[in-house]
Amino acid sequence: MTKSQLISLLNDMTLDEKIGQLVQVNGNFFLEEENVQTGPISRLGINEDMIYKVGSIINTVGAKNVITVQDKYLEKSRLKIPLMFMADIINGYKTVFPIPLAQGCSWNTEVVKRCAQIAMKEASVAGVNVNFYPMVDVVRDARWGRVMESTGGEDTYLNEIYSKVLVNAIQGNDISKEGNCVACIKHFAAYGAVESGREYNKVDMSERELRQYYLSPYKSGIEEKAKMIMTSFNIVDGIPATINKWLLREILRGEYGFDGIVISDYSAIQETISHGVSQDKKDAALRAINAGVDIDMLTNVYSNFLKELVKEDVLTISLIDEAVYRILKLKNELKLFENPYGNANAEKEKKILLNKENLEEARKLTRETFVLLKNEKNILPIKENQKIALIGPYADNFAITGEWSMFSERENIVTIKQALEERIGKEKILYAKGSNMLTTREMNYILKSEGKPLLKNGEELKTKKKYLNEAMTVAKNADIIVLAVGEHYKQSGEGNARVSIRLPKLQINLINVLKTLNKPIIMILFNGRPLVLEEVENKIDAILDVWFPGTEGARAIWDILFGNESPSGKLNMCFPEHEGQIPIYYNQYNTGRPNINNLRFESRYQDASIYPKYPFGFGLSYSKFEYKDLKLSSTILHKGKYDKITVSVTVKNCGKFDAKEIVQLYIQDLFGNVVRPIKELKGFKKVLIKANEKKKVEFEITEEMLKFWNKDLEYVSEKGTFKVYVGCNSKECLEDKFELI
Ligand code: BGC
Ligand code: BGC
């Protein structure tokens, strides 16, 4: 449609039809066999007439479903404006990739891009038009369950880079084409900073902190033309983000020039009543539309109250028209007026979903997302003739795709045990479950929170001994123990904040028991967040963190454990030594009393160090890399002249494996008119270096990289001395200095 056709369509719409476009419901209205009146309508509380006017559908996927819903809707709708189908395709659709936090640990934009592209290839033929992804919230608190959804982790720069990559991977250069869809950046803004890691909790920080660390990843995605953004559940400066005019109108639309669609998070408009800001639903609707929220996700606030507000002259129709026009425009860009099914195609689903190429590529991509945290005496890789005892609640478990993989099916997932059988043959497997994942008490926390029937407390005691005995028997017959342990997948993800982020008790006990055999223990760690490994770390010889690795994860794990490829991931979030250190991140401030000698009147803890167990950027390889000859092309950088300094370093692979290394560049502004962090990531390169070879790795430093939000909230650079750090993680670096004059 041309612009004028869209405008004339808008002019033909009744007020109800316009409001309908701003309402999002789920597909049950059109799919459920039950009476729609007593079912979904009464649940959502919207009137039946509105159903055939709504603008979009959430989380109905699959070509058949999408086509059915679209047909049923169009049949009864007067203007026949097609529905848009939106869904959360986070780490894959049917072929599941590692969770975003893991993907980010690859520090390889190609890996992150391909995971998203393959996910889109599958989701697009399944009828998805809009993907509620990427989440680019900066996350510094591992207690928060949703850190698993972050690709950039604790660092702003890494989040900016991945935000750009993901928006491009999802949208491609034409959102209507098969394999592409609309990217919806979320959650605007600063959702990752919820106080004490508690879901939906308060966020409060200075505007400087907000701009310096939290906002720019959203901005990066907008610069890449992301067409949608989702508000966050939290408040920003006292006002819920979803009705925050300053945030949505001034910053987002004004400063960033965003002209796409703003969608509320799930019922977030209505929740501004619980926040204690909106008085009632009508008030919430008015505040949200005034703030610039175009779509109300899954409540009746817009559908039932906007009309009244217009009739009472409290709300000008132009605000509704503005929102509706944006929605029509996006539907037009998706070419839904020409083809309401978009790329939904059941025949293609058969060919594309979980096809051989997707799975093979997933296996390869997944290998780069693992982080080797420990490898005493080079116990890894496993030597050919070593007899392996495979033990642990994750050893033969399908639940390795993470909390967001809601469209995947268990039968497509390969377990660790199955993947080992493929490699060495069934008859050679020594396997024992070793323990349950969780005690019934722990499991009941989860079941209760989901309203499911509870288990009988203490149930695990019946099997505990038996599992341990079996584990000891197989372990005695083996040379090495490979332990597959970790958090339950429902201990991370939305609504799954934890105060104690340790391995579940039964599994710690299993490790303690196995340790008595004095055999090498290799731990394959499953987790949706950094963990505190205090109780077990010194009992384990090697730790390979595989997060939740997805459909092909198990095969990829053995590829690494057997040394077909060296691990090459590095942490995008540090592992704390203790939960009491949280929030903990590498780019802290020095304070007036830096922790130098660990004396009483320094900024420190009495009972723990101030450093993480494994720092940001950390990850081992089967090889060893030596950093030498850090050189700066000049020690002077001229302000305002597009000047550059080239930083170079020689990295030698001193080991026996060809391996990839992630070379990291950090900069520290030694003095600023506001306090600056002890270092900030400003660049990284992942390079493949053959055994015994060396590579010169170069970075460029420009004035742009030195800018920050100063005391007057201007984004500027300041003359002065800067330190440059280049190294293998945020702690171990070579350093030099230069002046900005
Ligand atoms: C989450 C969003 C998600 C939405 C729709 C919300 O609970 O916060 O990230 O996109 O649900 O599923
Ligand atoms: C303390 C102050 C105290 C001052 C003088 C400082 O270390 O922070 O509270 O008044 O010493 O003793």
mmCIF file of C-alpha atoms in Angstrom, residues 135 150 395 499 662:
data_model
loop_
_atom_site.group_PDB
_atom_site.id
_atom_site.type_symbol
_atom_site.label_atom_id
_atom_site.label_comp_id
_atom_site.label_asym_id
_atom_site.label_seq_id
_atom_site.Cartn_x
_atom_site.Cartn_y
_atom_site.Cartn_z
ATOM 1 C CA MET A 135 17.041 -8.278 25.408
ATOM 2 C CA SER A 150 21.326 -11.263 28.213
ATOM 3 C CA ALA A 395 23.935 -36.808 32.300
ATOM 4 C CA VAL A 499 19.523 -15.389 46.883
ATOM 5 C CA ILE A 662 39.767 -13.407 22.595
#
